[in-house]
Tab-separated table of C-alpha atoms and ligand atoms in Angstrom:
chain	number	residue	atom	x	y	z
P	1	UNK	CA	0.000	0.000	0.000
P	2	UNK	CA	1.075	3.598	-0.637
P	3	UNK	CA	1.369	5.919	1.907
P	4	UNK	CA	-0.541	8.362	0.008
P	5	UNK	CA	-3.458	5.743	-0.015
P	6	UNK	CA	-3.167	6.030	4.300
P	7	UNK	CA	-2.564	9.510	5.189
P	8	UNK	CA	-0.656	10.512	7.842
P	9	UNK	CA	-3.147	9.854	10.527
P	10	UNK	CA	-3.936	6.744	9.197
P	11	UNK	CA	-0.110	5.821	9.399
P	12	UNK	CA	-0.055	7.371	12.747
P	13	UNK	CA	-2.957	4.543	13.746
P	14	UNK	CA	-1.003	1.842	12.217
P	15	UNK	CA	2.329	2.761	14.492
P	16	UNK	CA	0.020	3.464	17.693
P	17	UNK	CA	-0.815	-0.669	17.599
P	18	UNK	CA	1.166	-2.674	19.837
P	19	UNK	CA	3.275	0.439	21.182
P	20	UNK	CA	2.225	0.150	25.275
P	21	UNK	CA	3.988	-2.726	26.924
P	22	UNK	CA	3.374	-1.250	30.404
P	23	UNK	CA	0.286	0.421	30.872
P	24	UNK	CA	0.330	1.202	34.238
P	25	UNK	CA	2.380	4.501	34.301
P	26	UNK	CA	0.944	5.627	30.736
P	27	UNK	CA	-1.831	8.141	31.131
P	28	UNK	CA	-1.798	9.306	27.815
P	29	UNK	CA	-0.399	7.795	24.916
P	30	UNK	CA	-0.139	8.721	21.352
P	31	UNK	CA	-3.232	10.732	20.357
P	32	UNK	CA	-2.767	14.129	21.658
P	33	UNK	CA	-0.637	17.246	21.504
P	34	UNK	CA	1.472	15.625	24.207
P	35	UNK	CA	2.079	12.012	26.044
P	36	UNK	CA	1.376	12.012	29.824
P	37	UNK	CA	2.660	9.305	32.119
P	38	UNK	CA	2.390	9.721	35.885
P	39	UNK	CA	4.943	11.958	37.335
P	40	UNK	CA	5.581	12.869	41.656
P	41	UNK	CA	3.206	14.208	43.912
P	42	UNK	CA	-0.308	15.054	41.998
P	43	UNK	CA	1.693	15.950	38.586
P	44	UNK	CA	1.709	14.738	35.517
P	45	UNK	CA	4.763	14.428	33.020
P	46	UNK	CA	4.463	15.743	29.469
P	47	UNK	CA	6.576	15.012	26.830
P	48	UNK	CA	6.018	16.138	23.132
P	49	UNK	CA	8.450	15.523	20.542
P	50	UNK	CA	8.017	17.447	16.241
P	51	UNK	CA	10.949	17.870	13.715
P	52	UNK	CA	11.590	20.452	11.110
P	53	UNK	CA	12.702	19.251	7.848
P	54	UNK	CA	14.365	21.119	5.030
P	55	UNK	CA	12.139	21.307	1.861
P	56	UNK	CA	9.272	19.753	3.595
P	57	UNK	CA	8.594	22.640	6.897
P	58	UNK	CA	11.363	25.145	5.155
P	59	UNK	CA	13.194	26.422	2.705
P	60	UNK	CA	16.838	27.446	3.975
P	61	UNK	CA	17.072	30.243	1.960
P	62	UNK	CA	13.531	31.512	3.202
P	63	UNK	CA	14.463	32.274	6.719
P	64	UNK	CA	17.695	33.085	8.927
P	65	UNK	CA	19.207	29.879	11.086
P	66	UNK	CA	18.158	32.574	13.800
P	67	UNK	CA	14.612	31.995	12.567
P	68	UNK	CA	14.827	28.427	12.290
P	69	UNK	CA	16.112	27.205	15.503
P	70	UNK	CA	13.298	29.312	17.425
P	71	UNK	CA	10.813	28.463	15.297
P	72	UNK	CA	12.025	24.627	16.213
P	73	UNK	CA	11.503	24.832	19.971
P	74	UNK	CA	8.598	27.243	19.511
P	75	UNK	CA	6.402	24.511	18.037
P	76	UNK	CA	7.163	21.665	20.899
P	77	UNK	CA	6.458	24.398	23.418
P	78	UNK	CA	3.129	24.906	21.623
P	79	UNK	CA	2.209	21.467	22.582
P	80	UNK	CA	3.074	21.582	26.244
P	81	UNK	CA	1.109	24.555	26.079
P	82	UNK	CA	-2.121	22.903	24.703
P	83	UNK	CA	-2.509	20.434	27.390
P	84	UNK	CA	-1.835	23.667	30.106
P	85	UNK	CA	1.414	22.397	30.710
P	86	UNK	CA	4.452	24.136	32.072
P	87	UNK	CA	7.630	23.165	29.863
P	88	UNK	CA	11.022	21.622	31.587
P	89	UNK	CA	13.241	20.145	29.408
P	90	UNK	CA	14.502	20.050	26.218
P	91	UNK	CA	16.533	17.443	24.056
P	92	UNK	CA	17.857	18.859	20.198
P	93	UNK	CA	18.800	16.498	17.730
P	94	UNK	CA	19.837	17.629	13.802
P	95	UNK	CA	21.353	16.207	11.245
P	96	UNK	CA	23.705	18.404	9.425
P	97	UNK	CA	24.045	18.221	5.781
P	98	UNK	CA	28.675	18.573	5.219
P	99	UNK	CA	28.517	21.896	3.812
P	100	UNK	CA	26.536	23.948	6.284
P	101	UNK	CA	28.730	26.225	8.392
P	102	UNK	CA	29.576	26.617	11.937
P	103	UNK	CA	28.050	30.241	11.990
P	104	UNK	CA	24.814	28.816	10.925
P	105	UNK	CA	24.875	26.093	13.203
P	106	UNK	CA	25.558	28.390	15.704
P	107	UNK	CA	22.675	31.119	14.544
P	108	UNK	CA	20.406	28.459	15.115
P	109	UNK	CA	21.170	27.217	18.282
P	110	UNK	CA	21.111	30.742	19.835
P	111	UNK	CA	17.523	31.340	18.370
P	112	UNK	CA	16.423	28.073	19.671
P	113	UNK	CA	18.389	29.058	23.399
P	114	UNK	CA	16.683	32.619	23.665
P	115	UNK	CA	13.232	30.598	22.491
P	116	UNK	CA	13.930	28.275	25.964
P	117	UNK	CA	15.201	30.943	27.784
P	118	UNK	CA	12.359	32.852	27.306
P	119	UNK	CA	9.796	30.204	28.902
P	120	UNK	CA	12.886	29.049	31.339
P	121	UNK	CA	13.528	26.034	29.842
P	122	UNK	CA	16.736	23.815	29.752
P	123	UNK	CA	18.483	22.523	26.737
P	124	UNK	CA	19.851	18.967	28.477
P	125	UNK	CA	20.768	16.698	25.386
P	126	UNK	CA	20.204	15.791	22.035
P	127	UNK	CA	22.022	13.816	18.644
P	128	UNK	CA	24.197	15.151	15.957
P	129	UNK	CA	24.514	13.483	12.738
P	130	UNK	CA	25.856	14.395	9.450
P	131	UNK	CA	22.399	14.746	6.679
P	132	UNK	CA	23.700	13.754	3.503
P	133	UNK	CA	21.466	16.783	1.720
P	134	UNK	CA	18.888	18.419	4.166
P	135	UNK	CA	18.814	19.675	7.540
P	136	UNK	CA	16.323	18.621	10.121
P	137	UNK	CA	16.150	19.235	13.526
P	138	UNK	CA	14.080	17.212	16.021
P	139	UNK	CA	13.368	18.164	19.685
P	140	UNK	CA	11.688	16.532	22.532
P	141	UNK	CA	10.560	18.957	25.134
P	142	UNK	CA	9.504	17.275	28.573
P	143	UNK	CA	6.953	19.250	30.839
P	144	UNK	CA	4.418	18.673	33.596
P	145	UNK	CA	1.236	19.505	34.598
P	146	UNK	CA	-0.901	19.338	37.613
P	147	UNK	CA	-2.987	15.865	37.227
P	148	UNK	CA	-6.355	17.566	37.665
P	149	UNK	CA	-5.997	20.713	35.239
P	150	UNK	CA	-4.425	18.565	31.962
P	151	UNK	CA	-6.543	19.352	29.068
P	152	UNK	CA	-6.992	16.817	26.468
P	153	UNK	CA	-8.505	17.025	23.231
P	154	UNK	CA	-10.908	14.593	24.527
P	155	UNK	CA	-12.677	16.296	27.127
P	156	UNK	CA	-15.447	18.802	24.731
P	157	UNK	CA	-19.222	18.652	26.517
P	158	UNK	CA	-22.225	19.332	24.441
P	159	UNK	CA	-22.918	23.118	24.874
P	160	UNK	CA	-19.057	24.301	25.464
P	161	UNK	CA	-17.938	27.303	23.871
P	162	UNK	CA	-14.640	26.713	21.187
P	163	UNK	CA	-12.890	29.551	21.730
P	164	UNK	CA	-8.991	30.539	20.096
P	165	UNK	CA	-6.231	32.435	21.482
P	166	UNK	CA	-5.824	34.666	18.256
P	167	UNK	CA	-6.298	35.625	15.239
P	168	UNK	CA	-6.187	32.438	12.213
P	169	UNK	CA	-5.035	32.481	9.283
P	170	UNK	CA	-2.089	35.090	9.652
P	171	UNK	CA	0.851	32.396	9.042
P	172	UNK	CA	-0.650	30.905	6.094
P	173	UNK	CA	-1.003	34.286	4.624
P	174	UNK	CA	3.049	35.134	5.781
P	175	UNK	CA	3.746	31.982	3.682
P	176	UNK	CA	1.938	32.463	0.633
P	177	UNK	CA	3.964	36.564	1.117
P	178	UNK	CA	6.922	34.743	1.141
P	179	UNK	CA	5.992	32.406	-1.776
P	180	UNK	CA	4.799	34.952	-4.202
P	181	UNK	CA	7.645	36.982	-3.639
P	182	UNK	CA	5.474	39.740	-2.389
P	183	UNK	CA	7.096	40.332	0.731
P	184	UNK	CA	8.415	43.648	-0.410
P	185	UNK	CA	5.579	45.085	-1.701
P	186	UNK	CA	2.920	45.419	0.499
P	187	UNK	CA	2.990	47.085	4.304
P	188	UNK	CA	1.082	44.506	6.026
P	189	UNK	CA	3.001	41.425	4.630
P	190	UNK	CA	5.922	42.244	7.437
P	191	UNK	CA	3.957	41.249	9.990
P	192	UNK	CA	2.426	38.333	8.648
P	193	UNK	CA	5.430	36.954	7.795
P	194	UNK	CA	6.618	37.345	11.195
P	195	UNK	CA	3.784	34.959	12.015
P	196	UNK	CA	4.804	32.446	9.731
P	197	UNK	CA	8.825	32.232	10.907
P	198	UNK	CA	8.255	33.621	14.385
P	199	UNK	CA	5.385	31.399	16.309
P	200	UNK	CA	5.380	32.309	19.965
P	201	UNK	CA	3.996	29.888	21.883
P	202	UNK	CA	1.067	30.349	24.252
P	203	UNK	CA	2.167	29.240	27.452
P	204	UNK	CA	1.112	31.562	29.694
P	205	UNK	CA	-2.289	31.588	28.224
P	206	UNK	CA	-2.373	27.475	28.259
P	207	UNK	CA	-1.674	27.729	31.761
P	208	UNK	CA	-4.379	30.159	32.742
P	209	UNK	CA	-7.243	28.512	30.926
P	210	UNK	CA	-6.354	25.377	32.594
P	211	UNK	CA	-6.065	26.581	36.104
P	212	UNK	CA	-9.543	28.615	35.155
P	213	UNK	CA	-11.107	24.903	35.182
P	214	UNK	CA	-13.429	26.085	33.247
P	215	UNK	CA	-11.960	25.010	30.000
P	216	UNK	CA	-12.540	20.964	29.127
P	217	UNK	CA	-10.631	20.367	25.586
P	218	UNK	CA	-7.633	21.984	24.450
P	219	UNK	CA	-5.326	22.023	20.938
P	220	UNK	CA	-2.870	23.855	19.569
P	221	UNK	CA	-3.778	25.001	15.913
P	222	UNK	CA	-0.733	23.532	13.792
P	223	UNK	CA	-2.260	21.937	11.146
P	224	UNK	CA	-5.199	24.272	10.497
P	225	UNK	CA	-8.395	25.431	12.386
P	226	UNK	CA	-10.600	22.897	10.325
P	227	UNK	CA	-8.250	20.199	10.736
P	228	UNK	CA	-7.306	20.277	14.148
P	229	UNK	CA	-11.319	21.136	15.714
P	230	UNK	CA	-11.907	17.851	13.777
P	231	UNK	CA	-9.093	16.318	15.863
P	232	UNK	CA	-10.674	17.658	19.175
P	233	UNK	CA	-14.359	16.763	17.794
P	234	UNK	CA	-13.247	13.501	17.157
P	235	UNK	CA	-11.379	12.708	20.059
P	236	UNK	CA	-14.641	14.158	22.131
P	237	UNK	CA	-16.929	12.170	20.256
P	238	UNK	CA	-18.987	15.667	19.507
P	239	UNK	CA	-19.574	18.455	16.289
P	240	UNK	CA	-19.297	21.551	16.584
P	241	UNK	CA	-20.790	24.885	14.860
P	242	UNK	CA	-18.691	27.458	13.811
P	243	UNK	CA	-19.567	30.930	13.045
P	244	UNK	CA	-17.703	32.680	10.182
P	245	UNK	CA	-17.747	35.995	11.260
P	246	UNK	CA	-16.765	34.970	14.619
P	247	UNK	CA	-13.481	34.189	13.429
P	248	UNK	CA	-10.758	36.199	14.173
P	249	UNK	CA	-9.001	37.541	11.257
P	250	UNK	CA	-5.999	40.850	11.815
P	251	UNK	CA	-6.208	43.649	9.786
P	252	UNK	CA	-3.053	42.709	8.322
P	253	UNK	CA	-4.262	39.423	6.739
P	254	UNK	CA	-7.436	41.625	5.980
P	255	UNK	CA	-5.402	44.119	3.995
P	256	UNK	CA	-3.466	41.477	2.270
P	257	UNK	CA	-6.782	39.204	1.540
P	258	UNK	CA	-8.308	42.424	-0.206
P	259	UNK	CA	-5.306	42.952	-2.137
P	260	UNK	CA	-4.924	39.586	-3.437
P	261	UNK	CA	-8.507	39.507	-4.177
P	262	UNK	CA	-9.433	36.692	-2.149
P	263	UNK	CA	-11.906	35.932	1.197
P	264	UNK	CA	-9.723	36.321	4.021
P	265	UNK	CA	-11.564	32.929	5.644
P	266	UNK	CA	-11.785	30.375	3.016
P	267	UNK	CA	-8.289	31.532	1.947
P	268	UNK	CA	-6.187	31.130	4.382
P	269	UNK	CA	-7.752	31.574	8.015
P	270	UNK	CA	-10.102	28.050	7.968
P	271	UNK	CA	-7.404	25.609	6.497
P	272	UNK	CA	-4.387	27.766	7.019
P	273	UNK	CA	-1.933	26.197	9.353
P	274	UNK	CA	1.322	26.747	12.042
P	275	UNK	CA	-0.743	29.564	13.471
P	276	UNK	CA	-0.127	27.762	16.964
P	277	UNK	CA	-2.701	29.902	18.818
P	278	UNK	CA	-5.136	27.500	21.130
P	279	UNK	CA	-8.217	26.115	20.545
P	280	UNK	CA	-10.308	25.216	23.494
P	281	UNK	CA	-14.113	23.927	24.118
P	282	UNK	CA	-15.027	25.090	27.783
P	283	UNK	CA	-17.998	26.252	29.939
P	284	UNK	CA	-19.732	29.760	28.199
P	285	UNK	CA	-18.132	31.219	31.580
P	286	UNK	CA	-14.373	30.648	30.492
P	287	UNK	CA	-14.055	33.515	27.766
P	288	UNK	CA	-15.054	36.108	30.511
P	289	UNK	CA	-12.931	34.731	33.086
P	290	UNK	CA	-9.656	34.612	30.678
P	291	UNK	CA	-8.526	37.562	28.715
P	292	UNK	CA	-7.295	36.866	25.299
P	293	UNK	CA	-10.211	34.051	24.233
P	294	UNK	CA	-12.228	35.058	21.055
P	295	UNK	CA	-15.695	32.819	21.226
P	296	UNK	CA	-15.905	31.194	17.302
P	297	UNK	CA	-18.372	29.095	18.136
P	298	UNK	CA	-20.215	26.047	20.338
P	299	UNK	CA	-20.175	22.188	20.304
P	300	UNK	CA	-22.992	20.080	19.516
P	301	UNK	CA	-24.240	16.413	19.672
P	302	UNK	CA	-24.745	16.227	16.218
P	303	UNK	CA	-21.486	14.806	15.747
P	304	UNK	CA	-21.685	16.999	12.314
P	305	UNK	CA	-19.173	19.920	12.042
P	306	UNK	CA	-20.548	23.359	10.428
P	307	UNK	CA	-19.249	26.869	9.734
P	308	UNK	CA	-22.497	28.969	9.272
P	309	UNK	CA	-22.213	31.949	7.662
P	310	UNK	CA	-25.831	34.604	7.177
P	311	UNK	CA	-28.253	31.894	7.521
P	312	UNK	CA	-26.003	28.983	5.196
P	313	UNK	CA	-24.780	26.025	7.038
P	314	UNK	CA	-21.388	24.219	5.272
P	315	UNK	CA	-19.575	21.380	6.398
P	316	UNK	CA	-16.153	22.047	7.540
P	317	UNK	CA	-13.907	19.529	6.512
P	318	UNK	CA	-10.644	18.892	7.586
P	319	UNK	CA	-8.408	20.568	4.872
P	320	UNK	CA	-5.231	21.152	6.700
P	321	UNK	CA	-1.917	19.745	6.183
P	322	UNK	CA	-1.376	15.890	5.965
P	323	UNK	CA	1.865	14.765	5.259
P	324	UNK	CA	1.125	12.248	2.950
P	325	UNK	CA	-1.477	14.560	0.489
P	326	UNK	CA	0.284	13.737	-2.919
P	327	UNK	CA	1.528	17.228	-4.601
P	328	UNK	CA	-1.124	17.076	-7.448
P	329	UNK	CA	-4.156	16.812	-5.025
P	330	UNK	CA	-2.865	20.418	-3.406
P	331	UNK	CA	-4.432	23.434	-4.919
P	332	UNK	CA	-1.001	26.092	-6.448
P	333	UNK	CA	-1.708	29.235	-3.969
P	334	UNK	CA	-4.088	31.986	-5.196
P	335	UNK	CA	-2.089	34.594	-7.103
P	336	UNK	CA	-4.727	37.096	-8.361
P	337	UNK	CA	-2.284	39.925	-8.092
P	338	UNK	CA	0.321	38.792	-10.787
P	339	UNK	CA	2.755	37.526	-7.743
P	340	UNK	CA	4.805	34.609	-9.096
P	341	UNK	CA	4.169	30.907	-7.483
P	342	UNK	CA	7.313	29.126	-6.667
P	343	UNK	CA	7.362	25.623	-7.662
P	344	UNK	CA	10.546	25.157	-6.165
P	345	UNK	CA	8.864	25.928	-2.696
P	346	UNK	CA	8.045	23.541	-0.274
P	347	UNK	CA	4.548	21.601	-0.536
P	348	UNK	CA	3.209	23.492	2.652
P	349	UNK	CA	1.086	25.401	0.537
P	350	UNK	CA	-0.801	28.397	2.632
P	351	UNK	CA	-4.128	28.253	3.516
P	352	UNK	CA	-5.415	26.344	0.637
P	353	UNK	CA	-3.959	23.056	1.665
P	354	UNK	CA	-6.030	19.820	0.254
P	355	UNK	CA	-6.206	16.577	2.646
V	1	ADP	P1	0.992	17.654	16.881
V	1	ADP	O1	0.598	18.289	15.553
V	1	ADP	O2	0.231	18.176	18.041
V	1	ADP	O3	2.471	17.642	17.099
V	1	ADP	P2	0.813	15.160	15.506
V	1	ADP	O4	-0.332	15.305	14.561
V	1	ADP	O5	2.197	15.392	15.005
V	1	ADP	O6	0.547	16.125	16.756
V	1	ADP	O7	0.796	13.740	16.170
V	1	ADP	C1	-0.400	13.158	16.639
V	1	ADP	C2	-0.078	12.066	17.622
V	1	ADP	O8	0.627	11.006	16.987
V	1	ADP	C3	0.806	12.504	18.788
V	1	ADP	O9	0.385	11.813	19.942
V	1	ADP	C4	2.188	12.045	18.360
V	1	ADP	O10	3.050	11.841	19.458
V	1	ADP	C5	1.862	10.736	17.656
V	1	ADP	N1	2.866	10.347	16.637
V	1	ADP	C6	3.158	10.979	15.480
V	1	ADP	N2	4.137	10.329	14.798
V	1	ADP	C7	4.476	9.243	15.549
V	1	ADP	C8	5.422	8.181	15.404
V	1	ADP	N3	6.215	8.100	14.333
V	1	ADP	N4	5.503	7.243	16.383
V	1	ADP	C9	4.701	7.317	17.468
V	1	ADP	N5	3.790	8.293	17.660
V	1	ADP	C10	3.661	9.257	16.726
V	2	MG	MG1	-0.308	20.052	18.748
C-alpha cells in the first residue's frame, strides 16, 4: 500500500498498535498534543516531541538559522502549552548536511536558546549526525502539569464554547507573502510573515485557561483550524458549529486578503496552518474569566461539524496539512495579483492546503 493511499493519521494509527507494553504509568499515549505518564506528587509528566525538515517545513534560503532554531523549539512548546502544561526540558537532535557552516549552526542554536530561555527552559541533550542533503532538527521537550488541570482534546461537553487564542489564518497568509515573492511590496506582509517564521507559543495563556477549570478540551492550531477542531471533535466524540464571522481575522491578513482579491476565511484563516494559537471547548463562563479568548463558536451532539455563515450552514472539513497529500491533489496558492508561485517551494502550501 502507498502511503498516500493512508494519510498521515492513518499511518499514525497503524504505528500506535502494539506500542504500550506497560500500561500502568501511561496516562496518555499517542493521540494528543502531548504524552502524559504519571509523574511525583499530583503531577503529571508531558513530553512532546516534532521535527523540522528542510524542503518539507522550510526552505533554507527563506528564513535566517536565527529563525529556524526558534521556530524549532517554539512549536514543541506549543504542545506543552495545549494540554496547560508548564515546559522543563529540552533534548535537540539535527542532522547536518557537510557543507553547512559553523556560523549557521551556531545562529540556530542561539535562536532556539533565547526561544527556551524565554519560557525558562533547559536545553539537556540531544544527537548530531551528518544529513547527507537536508537539515532537520528534532526536539523533545519534557513538561508537567498538575494531574487535575491537563486538558486533552478529549474532554469537549455538548454546549461548550470553542474559543482561540488569536487571530487564524495570519501564518498561512506570511507563507503564501513569502511564496509569491510579495514580501516587499505590500505594508502589512511584514507582519504576517513574522507569524509564519516567528510562532510564539502560548504558554502563559495554556496555563491560565487550565487553572480557570473552566476550560474541558484543548489544541494547539498547527495543522489548520478545520483540521485540528476535527481532531478535538473527534477525540470528544462531539460536532461543533462554527460561526464565520466569529473568526478572528488581523487587519493585516485583511489588507493582504483584499489585495490579493481573495476571502480572508476560506483563503487562508479556515485551512491555514502553524498559526499555533489555542483552541479550546469550555464552559460559556471561560471567555469572561480569561482575557485573550475570542468565542468562534459552540459544540454540539450532532457529531456533524458546520461553519455557518448569514443563515447557510457548510460542512467544515478537515483541509489542513497531511503529510502524505500527494503534490497534485494540493491546490497552487491563489495569485490574483500577478505575484509569481514558486514551484521550487516547499509543498506546505498556505491556507489552501487539500487533505
Ligand atoms: P501535533 O501536531 O500536536 O504535534 P501530531 O499530529 O504530530 O501532533 O501527532 C499526533 C499524535 O501522533 C501525537 O500523539 C504524536 O506523538 C503521535 N505520533 C506521530 N508520529 C508518531 C510516530 N512516528 N511514532 C509514534 N507516535 C507518533
Ligand atoms: Mg499540537
Amino acid at each position: 500500500m502507498k502511503l498516500t493511499e493512508l494519510g498521515e493519521f492513518g499511518l499514525i494509527s497503524r504505528i500506535a498498535a502494539g506500542c504500550v507494553h506497560e500500561a500502568s504509568r501511561v496516562i496518555k499515549g499517542i493521540g494528543d498534543d502531548c504524552a502524559a505518564t504519571r509523574g511525583p506528587s499530583g503531577f503529571l509528566n508531558l513530553v512532546t516531541t516534532d521535527m523540522l525538515v528542510e524542503g518539507v517545513h522550510f526552505l533554507r534560503e527563506r528564513l535566517s538559522p536565527h529563525q529556524l532554531g526558534a521556530k524549532a523549539m517554539a512549536v514543541n512548546l506549543s504542545d506543552i502549552a495545549a494540554m496547560g502544561g508548564e515546559p522543563l526540558d529540552a533534548y535537540v537532535s539535527i542532522a547536518v548536511p557537510r557543507d553547512l557552516t559553523v556560523e549557521y549552526v551556531d545562529e540556530c542554536f542561539r535562536g532556539m536558546k533565547e526561544m527556551a530561555a524565554r519560557f525558562a527552559v533547559n536545553i539537556l541533550g540531544g544527537d548530531t549526525c551528518a544529513a547527507p542533503r537536508d537539515l532537520a532538527i528534532n526536539i523533545a521537550v519534557t513538561g508537567r502539569v498538575e494531574e487535575d488541570l491537563i486538558l486533552y482534546r478529549s474532554g469537549a461537553r455538548v454546549g461548550d464554547r470553542v474559543y482561540v487564542g488569536g487571530s487564524l489564518g495570519d501564518s498561512a497568509a506570511g507563507l503564501d507573502a513569502l511564496r509569491c515573492r510579495r514580501a516587499g511590496e505590500q505594508p502589512e506582509c511584514t507582519q504576517l510573515i513574522s507569524r509564519h517564521l516567528e510562532p510564539v507559543p502560548q504558554i502563559e495563556l495554556g496555563r491560565a485557561v487550565a487553572t480557570s477549570r473552566l476550560a474541558h478540551a484543548m489544541i494547539d492550531v498547527s495543522d489548520g483550524l478545520s483540521s485540528d477542531l476535527g481532531h478535538l471533535c473527534e477525540a470528544s466524540g462531539v460536532g461543533c458549529e462554527v460561526r464565520a464571522d466569529a473568526i478572528p481575522i488581523s487587519p493585516e491578513l485583511a489588507a493582504y486578503a483584499d489585495r490579493c482579491g481573495c476571502d480572508p476565511l476560506t483563503a487562508f484563516a479556515l485551512d491555514g496552518g502553524e498559526d499555533y494559537v489555542l483552541l479550546i471547548a469550555g464552559d460559556p463562563l471561560l471567555g469572561a474569566a480569561v482575557p485573550g479568548l475570542i468565542p468562534i463558536g459552540v459544540i454540539t451532539s450532532s457529531g456533524d461539524r458546520v461553519i455557518t455563515a448569514q443563515g447557510s450552514r457548510t460542512p467544515l472539513r478537515g483541509r489542513g496539512w497531511d503529510h502524505f497529500t500527494p503534490p497534485e491533489a494540493r491546490e497552487r496558492p491563489k495569485s490574483e495579483t500577478g505575484g509569481t508561485v514558486d514551484a521550487t517551494s516547499p509543498p506546505r502550501v498556505a491556507g489552501i492546503r487539500r487533505r
